[in-house]
Amino acid sequence: MKYYSTNGKAPIADLQKAVVKGLAEDRGLYMPEEIYKLPKAFIDDMPNMKFQDIAYNVAQNFFGDDVDGDALQDIVYDTLQFDCPVVKVTDNIYSLELFHGPTLAFKDVGARFMARLLRYFLKKGGSATNETVNVLVATSGDTGSAVANGFLGVDGIHVYVLYPKGKVSPIQECQFTTLGKNITAIEVDGVFDDCQALVKSAFMDEELNKHMKLTSANSINVARFLPQAFYYFNAYARMKALGKADELVMCVPSGNFGNICSALFGHQMGLPIKRFIAANNANDVFFKYLQTGKYDPKASVQTLANAMDVGDPSNFARIINLYSDNGLLSEEETHQRITNLISGATYSDEQIKETMRKCYSETGYVLDPHGACGFRALQENLKPGEIGVFCETAHPAKFKEKVDEILGIDIDIPARLRAFMEGQKQSVEMSKNFADFKAYLMNQKQ
Ligand SMILES: *Cc1c(COP(=O)(O)O)cnc(C)c1O
């Protein structure tokens, strides 16, 4: 499979290059040249298959041209050592729990898959130079822990996690500062945007790129966002097994739109989902785009569902590219196609809290603030006959302080999460000046 850039000014890349580089030379996002349809026989058989086997078939469809079958199977099985159940919440609404991975984040799948795929390419290339690949990742919490844990102990790769000092939750901080080995946590005296700016400057600095091989592991990377499609095939299979998949509406709480984008790729591959809802918190640029056809990025505002605090979603360009047939259709036609398939919702912190309380008192189900946006969007938008599945994107214990306060309960912290909290925190303090960060990286042995 070849990958082109959404900006159309970079050379076509193979999978290896797209994964190692992350972003194309023209700063566009890589897109596969083709999306193969899956055979109907496979779709029909999915309810009898387990998550891992469904995922392997889907992975072959994306990556089968570029990765040997056995190796791909190992990568998929090694990535998916956990389940992804659907749980009934009301008569017509089900929760797709995406938080059963190692750091209890749905991002675990993409991060682990990418780490293993990168390792495969490094090994295959002979790694004669023994050159380490350095992954730089800026995080406001969730991405850092998923990436750090996904890459932990993988030879030939070093990860630098940049996070804003004092601005991530204590549980999140433990998940990437206590690991050691090939993971370095960098505590930046600034806000998330400063961390992201440092990473961006590093990718653009010629001298630094000569000194060390750098790549990114956020959802712009095809190896991180595409594997999330596994979740949606599994959701369909489990709902079909329940006899509830005829008019399925999939609702995805969205920030950078990587997760919903993978679902849309699944739809293009033939996954029978009737329509999608993108649920937003108060950061509503995509919602506004659906209403008006105009995309107007803004600075993000802080909300209770902080993993969705994004004012300029990086995967928006992929969605436009997908439904404009790589720029062939006009803006109006593209907007029309998008609104035919995807609707939106946006909720304030007050509405999120109200939804969490109401859902808990009426059903006993504990929503986290992100999942709450998804649940409410289905409650408000499902039509008669439709069944809705929303992604519960985080385990509520990851936001324990908030969830406990809102619901007046004391939720258990899963053992896996508690284990991180017992480790010793190690981090490198850093100013928000690029010169300091660069000097630090230039001093790291390669
Ligand atoms: C990352 C994240 C999201 C948003 O996912 P995108 O792919 O960025 O749209 C939603 N909820 C949680 C808990 C997350 O960690």
Coordinates of C-alpha atoms and ligand atoms in Angstrom, one line a residue:
M1 CA 0.0 0.0 0.0
K2 CA 1.2 3.5 -0.8
Y3 CA 0.4 6.5 1.2
Y4 CA -0.2 10.0 -0.1
S5 CA -0.3 13.3 1.8
T6 CA -3.5 15.3 2.4
N7 CA -1.6 18.4 1.3
G8 CA -0.7 16.7 -2.0
K9 CA 2.8 18.2 -2.2
A10 CA 4.9 15.4 -0.7
P11 CA 6.2 12.2 -2.4
I12 CA 4.1 9.1 -2.1
A13 CA 5.4 6.9 0.8
D14 CA 5.4 3.3 1.7
L15 CA 4.0 2.1 5.0
Q16 CA 7.4 2.0 6.6
K17 CA 8.2 5.6 5.7
A18 CA 4.7 6.8 6.7
V19 CA 5.1 5.2 10.1
V20 CA 8.7 6.3 10.7
K21 CA 8.1 9.9 9.6
G22 CA 4.6 10.3 11.0
L23 CA 3.9 13.6 9.2
A24 CA 4.6 14.0 5.4
E25 CA 7.2 16.5 4.2
D26 CA 4.5 19.0 3.3
R27 CA 3.1 18.7 6.9
G28 CA 0.1 16.9 5.5
L29 CA -1.3 13.6 6.9
Y30 CA -0.7 10.3 5.2
M31 CA -3.7 8.5 3.7
P32 CA -3.8 5.0 2.2
E33 CA -4.2 5.2 -1.6
E34 CA -6.9 2.5 -1.4
I35 CA -9.3 1.2 1.1
Y36 CA -10.1 -2.3 0.2
K37 CA -13.6 -3.6 0.9
L38 CA -13.8 -6.6 3.2
P39 CA -15.7 -9.6 1.8
K40 CA -19.3 -10.0 2.9
A41 CA -18.6 -13.5 4.1
F42 CA -16.2 -12.1 6.6
I43 CA -18.6 -9.4 7.8
D44 CA -21.3 -12.1 8.2
D45 CA -19.0 -14.4 10.1
M46 CA -17.7 -11.8 12.6
P47 CA -20.2 -12.6 15.3
N48 CA -18.7 -16.0 15.6
M49 CA -15.1 -14.7 15.8
K50 CA -13.2 -13.3 18.7
F51 CA -11.8 -9.8 18.9
Q52 CA -8.2 -10.8 18.1
D53 CA -9.2 -12.7 14.9
I54 CA -11.5 -10.0 13.7
A55 CA -8.7 -7.5 14.2
Y56 CA -6.2 -9.7 12.4
N57 CA -8.4 -9.7 9.3
V58 CA -8.9 -6.0 9.4
A59 CA -5.2 -5.4 9.9
Q60 CA -4.4 -7.6 6.9
N61 CA -6.7 -5.4 4.8
F62 CA -4.7 -2.3 5.8
F63 CA -1.2 -3.6 6.3
G64 CA -1.2 -7.0 4.6
D65 CA 0.8 -5.7 1.5
D66 CA 3.6 -4.5 3.7
V67 CA 3.9 -6.8 6.6
D68 CA 4.4 -10.6 6.5
G69 CA 1.3 -12.5 7.6
D70 CA 2.8 -14.3 10.5
A71 CA 4.5 -11.1 11.8
L72 CA 1.3 -9.2 11.4
Q73 CA -0.6 -11.8 13.4
D74 CA 2.0 -11.6 16.2
I75 CA 1.7 -7.8 16.2
V76 CA -2.1 -8.0 16.5
Y77 CA -2.2 -10.7 19.1
D78 CA 0.5 -9.1 21.1
T79 CA -1.3 -5.7 21.0
L80 CA -4.8 -7.1 21.9
Q81 CA -4.2 -9.0 25.1
F82 CA -7.5 -7.7 26.5
D83 CA -11.1 -7.5 25.6
C84 CA -13.4 -4.8 24.3
P85 CA -16.9 -5.6 25.5
V86 CA -20.3 -4.0 24.8
V87 CA -22.3 -3.4 28.0
K88 CA -26.0 -2.7 28.0
V89 CA -26.8 0.7 29.7
T90 CA -30.4 1.3 28.6
D91 CA -32.9 -0.5 26.3
N92 CA -31.4 1.0 23.2
I93 CA -28.0 2.3 24.3
Y94 CA -24.8 0.2 24.8
S95 CA -21.4 1.2 26.0
L96 CA -18.4 0.0 24.1
E97 CA -15.8 -0.2 26.8
L98 CA -12.5 0.8 25.2
F99 CA -10.6 1.0 28.5
H100 CA -9.5 -2.5 29.2
G101 CA -5.9 -2.1 28.0
P102 CA -2.7 -1.7 30.0
T103 CA -3.2 2.0 30.9
L104 CA -7.0 1.8 30.7
A105 CA -7.1 4.0 27.7
F106 CA -8.3 3.3 24.2
K107 CA -5.1 4.8 22.9
D108 CA -3.3 1.6 24.2
V109 CA -4.2 -0.2 21.0
G110 CA -2.7 2.3 18.6
A111 CA 0.3 2.9 20.8
R112 CA 1.2 -0.8 21.2
F113 CA 0.5 -1.6 17.6
M114 CA 2.7 1.3 16.4
A115 CA 5.5 0.3 18.8
R116 CA 5.5 -3.3 17.5
L117 CA 5.2 -2.3 13.8
L118 CA 8.1 0.1 14.2
R119 CA 10.2 -2.6 15.8
Y120 CA 9.3 -5.0 12.9
F121 CA 10.5 -2.4 10.4
L122 CA 13.7 -1.7 12.4
K123 CA 14.5 -5.4 12.6
K124 CA 13.7 -6.0 9.0
G125 CA 15.9 -3.2 7.9
G126 CA 18.7 -5.1 9.7
S127 CA 19.2 -2.1 12.0
A128 CA 22.9 -2.2 10.9
T129 CA 23.5 1.3 12.0
N130 CA 22.0 0.5 15.4
E131 CA 20.5 3.9 15.2
T132 CA 17.9 4.5 17.9
V133 CA 14.5 5.9 16.8
N134 CA 13.4 8.6 19.2
V135 CA 9.7 9.1 19.7
L136 CA 8.7 12.5 20.9
V137 CA 5.2 12.9 22.4
A138 CA 3.5 15.8 24.0
T139 CA 0.7 14.9 26.3
S140 CA -2.0 16.5 28.5
G141 CA -2.3 13.1 30.2
D142 CA -3.7 10.1 28.3
T143 CA -1.5 9.9 25.2
G144 CA 1.7 10.0 27.3
S145 CA 0.8 7.0 29.4
A146 CA -0.5 4.9 26.4
V147 CA 2.5 5.7 24.3
A148 CA 5.0 5.2 27.1
N149 CA 3.5 1.8 28.1
G150 CA 3.1 0.7 24.5
F151 CA 6.8 1.3 23.8
L152 CA 8.2 0.2 27.1
G153 CA 11.1 -2.1 26.7
V154 CA 11.0 -2.1 22.9
D155 CA 14.6 -2.3 21.6
G156 CA 15.9 0.4 19.4
I157 CA 13.3 2.9 20.4
H158 CA 13.5 5.7 23.0
V159 CA 10.5 7.7 24.1
Y160 CA 10.5 11.2 25.4
V161 CA 7.1 12.2 27.0
L162 CA 6.7 16.0 27.4
Y163 CA 4.0 17.0 29.9
P164 CA 3.0 20.3 31.5
K165 CA 4.3 20.5 35.1
G166 CA 1.4 20.3 37.7
K167 CA -1.3 20.0 35.0
V168 CA -1.8 16.3 34.6
S169 CA -3.7 14.2 37.2
P170 CA -1.5 12.4 39.7
I171 CA -2.6 9.0 38.4
Q172 CA -1.8 10.0 34.8
E173 CA 1.6 11.3 35.9
C174 CA 2.5 8.0 37.6
Q175 CA 1.8 6.1 34.4
F176 CA 4.6 7.6 32.5
T177 CA 7.1 8.9 35.1
T178 CA 7.7 5.6 36.9
L179 CA 8.6 3.4 34.1
G180 CA 12.3 4.0 33.5
K181 CA 14.1 1.9 30.9
N182 CA 13.6 3.5 27.4
I183 CA 11.1 6.0 28.7
T184 CA 12.1 9.5 29.7
A185 CA 9.5 11.9 31.2
I186 CA 10.1 15.6 30.7
E187 CA 8.3 17.9 33.0
V188 CA 7.9 21.2 31.2
D189 CA 7.5 24.4 33.1
G190 CA 4.5 25.6 30.9
V191 CA 1.1 24.4 29.6
F192 CA 0.3 21.6 27.1
D193 CA 0.6 24.0 24.1
D194 CA 4.2 24.7 25.2
C195 CA 4.9 20.9 25.2
Q196 CA 3.4 20.6 21.7
A197 CA 5.4 23.6 20.4
L198 CA 8.7 22.0 21.7
V199 CA 7.9 18.8 19.9
K200 CA 7.0 20.6 16.7
S201 CA 10.1 22.8 16.8
A202 CA 12.2 19.6 17.3
F203 CA 10.8 18.0 14.2
M204 CA 11.6 21.1 12.2
D205 CA 15.2 21.6 13.5
E206 CA 17.7 20.5 10.9
E207 CA 20.7 20.1 13.2
L208 CA 18.7 18.1 15.7
N209 CA 17.3 15.8 12.9
K210 CA 20.9 15.2 11.7
H211 CA 21.9 14.3 15.3
M212 CA 19.0 11.9 16.0
K213 CA 16.2 10.1 14.3
L214 CA 12.9 11.6 15.5
T215 CA 9.3 10.5 15.0
S216 CA 6.0 11.3 16.5
A217 CA 3.4 8.9 18.1
N218 CA 0.2 11.0 18.2
S219 CA -2.8 10.2 16.2
I220 CA -1.5 11.7 13.0
N221 CA 0.6 8.5 12.7
V222 CA -1.2 6.0 10.5
A223 CA 0.0 3.1 12.7
R224 CA -1.6 4.7 15.7
F225 CA -5.0 5.7 14.4
L226 CA -5.9 2.9 11.9
P227 CA -5.7 0.0 14.4
Q228 CA -8.5 1.7 16.4
A229 CA -10.8 0.5 13.6
F230 CA -10.5 -3.0 15.3
Y231 CA -12.8 -1.7 18.0
Y232 CA -15.6 -0.9 15.7
F233 CA -15.6 -4.2 13.9
N234 CA -15.7 -5.9 17.3
A235 CA -18.6 -3.6 18.4
Y236 CA -20.6 -4.6 15.3
A237 CA -19.8 -8.3 15.8
R238 CA -21.0 -8.3 19.4
M239 CA -24.1 -6.3 18.6
K240 CA -24.9 -8.5 15.7
A241 CA -24.6 -11.5 18.0
L242 CA -27.2 -9.9 20.2
G243 CA -29.5 -9.4 17.2
K244 CA -29.2 -5.6 17.6
A245 CA -27.0 -4.5 14.6
D246 CA -29.6 -3.7 11.9
E247 CA -29.7 0.0 12.5
L248 CA -26.6 0.7 14.4
V249 CA -25.6 4.2 15.3
M250 CA -22.0 4.6 16.5
C251 CA -21.2 7.6 18.8
V252 CA -17.6 8.6 19.4
P253 CA -16.5 11.2 22.0
S254 CA -14.0 13.1 20.0
G255 CA -11.0 15.5 20.4
N256 CA -8.4 15.1 17.7
F257 CA -10.8 12.9 15.7
G258 CA -8.4 10.0 15.3
N259 CA -10.7 7.5 16.9
I260 CA -13.8 8.4 14.9
C261 CA -11.6 8.6 11.7
S262 CA -10.6 5.0 12.2
A263 CA -14.3 4.1 12.5
L264 CA -15.0 5.9 9.2
F265 CA -12.3 4.0 7.6
G266 CA -14.0 0.8 8.9
H267 CA -17.2 2.1 7.3
Q268 CA -15.4 2.5 4.0
M269 CA -14.2 -1.1 4.3
G270 CA -17.8 -2.2 4.4
L271 CA -18.7 -2.2 8.1
P272 CA -22.5 -1.9 8.3
I273 CA -22.9 1.0 10.6
K274 CA -25.9 3.2 9.7
R275 CA -24.6 6.5 10.8
F276 CA -22.1 8.2 13.2
I277 CA -22.3 10.9 15.9
A278 CA -19.2 12.8 16.9
A279 CA -19.8 14.0 20.5
N280 CA -17.8 17.0 21.7
N281 CA -17.4 18.9 24.9
A282 CA -17.5 22.7 24.8
N283 CA -14.8 22.6 22.1
D284 CA -17.2 22.6 19.2
V285 CA -15.3 23.4 16.0
F286 CA -16.4 20.2 14.3
F287 CA -20.0 20.6 15.5
K288 CA -19.9 24.1 14.0
Y289 CA -18.5 22.7 10.8
L290 CA -21.4 20.3 10.5
Q291 CA -23.9 23.2 11.0
T292 CA -22.3 25.7 8.7
G293 CA -19.8 24.0 6.3
K294 CA -17.1 26.4 7.6
Y295 CA -14.1 25.1 9.5
D296 CA -13.0 27.7 12.0
P297 CA -10.3 26.4 14.4
K298 CA -9.9 28.1 17.7
A299 CA -7.8 27.9 20.9
S300 CA -9.1 25.1 23.1
V301 CA -11.0 25.7 26.3
Q302 CA -10.5 23.6 29.4
T303 CA -13.3 21.2 30.3
L304 CA -14.1 18.2 32.5
A305 CA -13.5 15.9 29.6
N306 CA -10.0 17.2 29.1
A307 CA -8.8 14.6 26.6
M308 CA -11.2 16.2 24.2
D309 CA -10.0 19.8 24.7
V310 CA -8.9 20.3 21.2
G311 CA -9.6 23.5 19.2
D312 CA -8.1 22.4 15.9
P313 CA -8.5 18.6 15.5
S314 CA -5.6 17.2 13.6
N315 CA -7.6 14.5 11.8
F316 CA -10.1 16.9 10.4
A317 CA -8.0 17.0 7.3
R318 CA -8.3 13.2 6.9
I319 CA -12.1 13.3 7.1
I320 CA -12.3 16.0 4.5
N321 CA -9.8 14.1 2.3
L322 CA -11.8 10.9 2.6
Y323 CA -15.2 12.4 1.7
S324 CA -13.9 14.7 -1.0
D325 CA -12.3 11.8 -2.8
N326 CA -8.9 13.5 -2.3
G327 CA -10.1 16.9 -3.3
L328 CA -12.2 15.9 -6.4
L329 CA -15.5 17.0 -4.9
S330 CA -16.4 20.6 -4.1
E331 CA -16.5 21.9 -0.5
E332 CA -20.4 21.8 -0.6
E333 CA -20.5 18.3 -2.0
T334 CA -18.0 17.1 0.6
H335 CA -19.9 18.8 3.4
Q336 CA -23.1 17.2 2.2
R337 CA -21.6 13.7 2.2
I338 CA -20.2 14.2 5.6
T339 CA -23.5 15.5 7.1
N340 CA -25.4 12.6 5.5
L341 CA -23.3 10.2 7.6
I342 CA -22.1 12.1 10.6
S343 CA -24.0 14.3 13.0
G344 CA -22.6 16.2 16.0
A345 CA -23.3 17.2 19.6
T346 CA -21.6 19.6 22.0
Y347 CA -22.0 19.7 25.8
S348 CA -21.0 22.0 28.6
D349 CA -19.4 20.8 31.8
E350 CA -22.7 21.3 33.6
Q351 CA -24.4 19.1 31.0
I352 CA -21.7 16.5 31.4
K353 CA -22.2 16.4 35.2
E354 CA -25.9 16.3 34.9
T355 CA -25.6 13.3 32.4
M356 CA -23.3 11.4 34.7
R357 CA -25.6 11.8 37.7
K358 CA -28.7 11.0 35.8
C359 CA -27.2 7.9 34.1
Y360 CA -25.8 6.7 37.5
S361 CA -29.1 7.1 39.4
E362 CA -31.3 5.6 36.6
T363 CA -29.0 2.7 35.4
G364 CA -26.2 2.3 37.9
Y365 CA -23.7 2.7 35.1
V366 CA -20.7 5.0 36.0
L367 CA -19.8 7.2 33.0
D368 CA -16.5 9.1 32.9
P369 CA -16.8 12.7 31.6
H370 CA -15.8 11.7 28.0
G371 CA -18.2 8.8 27.8
A372 CA -20.9 11.0 29.2
C373 CA -20.9 13.2 26.1
G374 CA -21.3 10.1 24.0
F375 CA -24.2 8.7 26.1
R376 CA -26.1 11.9 26.1
A377 CA -25.7 12.4 22.3
L378 CA -27.3 9.1 21.8
Q379 CA -30.1 9.8 24.2
E380 CA -30.9 13.0 22.5
N381 CA -30.5 11.8 18.9
L382 CA -31.5 8.2 18.4
K383 CA -34.5 7.7 16.2
P384 CA -37.1 5.0 16.6
G385 CA -35.7 1.6 15.7
E386 CA -32.1 2.6 16.0
I387 CA -29.7 1.1 18.5
G388 CA -26.8 3.3 19.7
V389 CA -23.4 2.3 20.8
F390 CA -21.1 4.9 22.4
C391 CA -17.4 4.6 23.1
E392 CA -16.6 4.7 26.8
T393 CA -13.1 6.0 26.1
A394 CA -11.7 6.1 29.6
H395 CA -12.1 4.1 32.8
P396 CA -13.9 6.4 35.3
A397 CA -11.1 5.7 37.9
K398 CA -8.7 7.7 35.7
F399 CA -10.7 10.7 36.7
K400 CA -11.4 9.5 40.2
E401 CA -11.4 12.9 41.9
K402 CA -13.9 14.4 39.5
V403 CA -16.1 11.3 39.2
D404 CA -16.3 10.8 43.0
E405 CA -17.2 14.4 43.6
I406 CA -19.9 14.5 40.9
L407 CA -21.5 11.2 41.8
G408 CA -20.8 11.3 45.5
I409 CA -19.3 7.8 45.5
D410 CA -15.8 6.3 46.0
I411 CA -15.0 4.3 43.0
D412 CA -12.3 1.6 43.2
I413 CA -9.0 2.1 41.5
P414 CA -8.2 -1.1 39.5
A415 CA -5.1 -2.9 40.6
R416 CA -3.4 -2.2 37.3
L417 CA -3.7 1.5 37.9
R418 CA -2.7 1.2 41.5
A419 CA 0.5 -0.6 40.6
F420 CA 1.7 2.5 38.7
M421 CA 1.1 4.7 41.8
E422 CA 3.6 2.6 43.8
G423 CA 6.5 3.3 41.5
Q424 CA 9.2 6.0 42.0
K425 CA 8.6 9.2 40.0
Q426 CA 11.5 10.2 37.7
S427 CA 11.4 13.1 35.4
V428 CA 13.7 15.7 33.8
E429 CA 12.8 19.3 34.5
M430 CA 12.7 21.5 31.4
S431 CA 11.9 25.2 30.6
K432 CA 9.6 25.9 27.8
N433 CA 12.4 27.4 25.7
F434 CA 13.3 25.3 22.6
A435 CA 17.0 26.2 23.0
D436 CA 17.1 24.3 26.4
F437 CA 15.2 21.3 25.0
K438 CA 17.4 21.1 22.0
A439 CA 20.6 21.4 24.1
Y440 CA 19.3 18.5 26.2
L441 CA 18.5 16.3 23.2
M442 CA 21.9 17.1 21.6
N443 CA 23.5 15.8 24.7
Q444 CA 21.7 12.4 24.6
K445 CA 23.9 9.6 23.2
Q446 CA 22.7 8.0 20.0
Ligands
LIG1 C1 -7.9 10.7 23.3 C2 -9.2 10.7 24.0 C3 -10.4 11.1 23.4 C4 -10.4 11.7 22.0 O1 -10.0 10.8 21.0 P1 -9.6 11.5 19.6 O2 -9.1 10.3 18.8 O3 -8.5 12.5 19.9 O4 -10.8 12.1 19.0 C5 -11.6 10.9 24.1 N1 -11.6 10.4 25.3 C6 -10.5 10.0 26.0 C7 -10.6 9.5 27.3 C8 -9.3 10.1 25.3 O5 -8.2 9.8 26.0

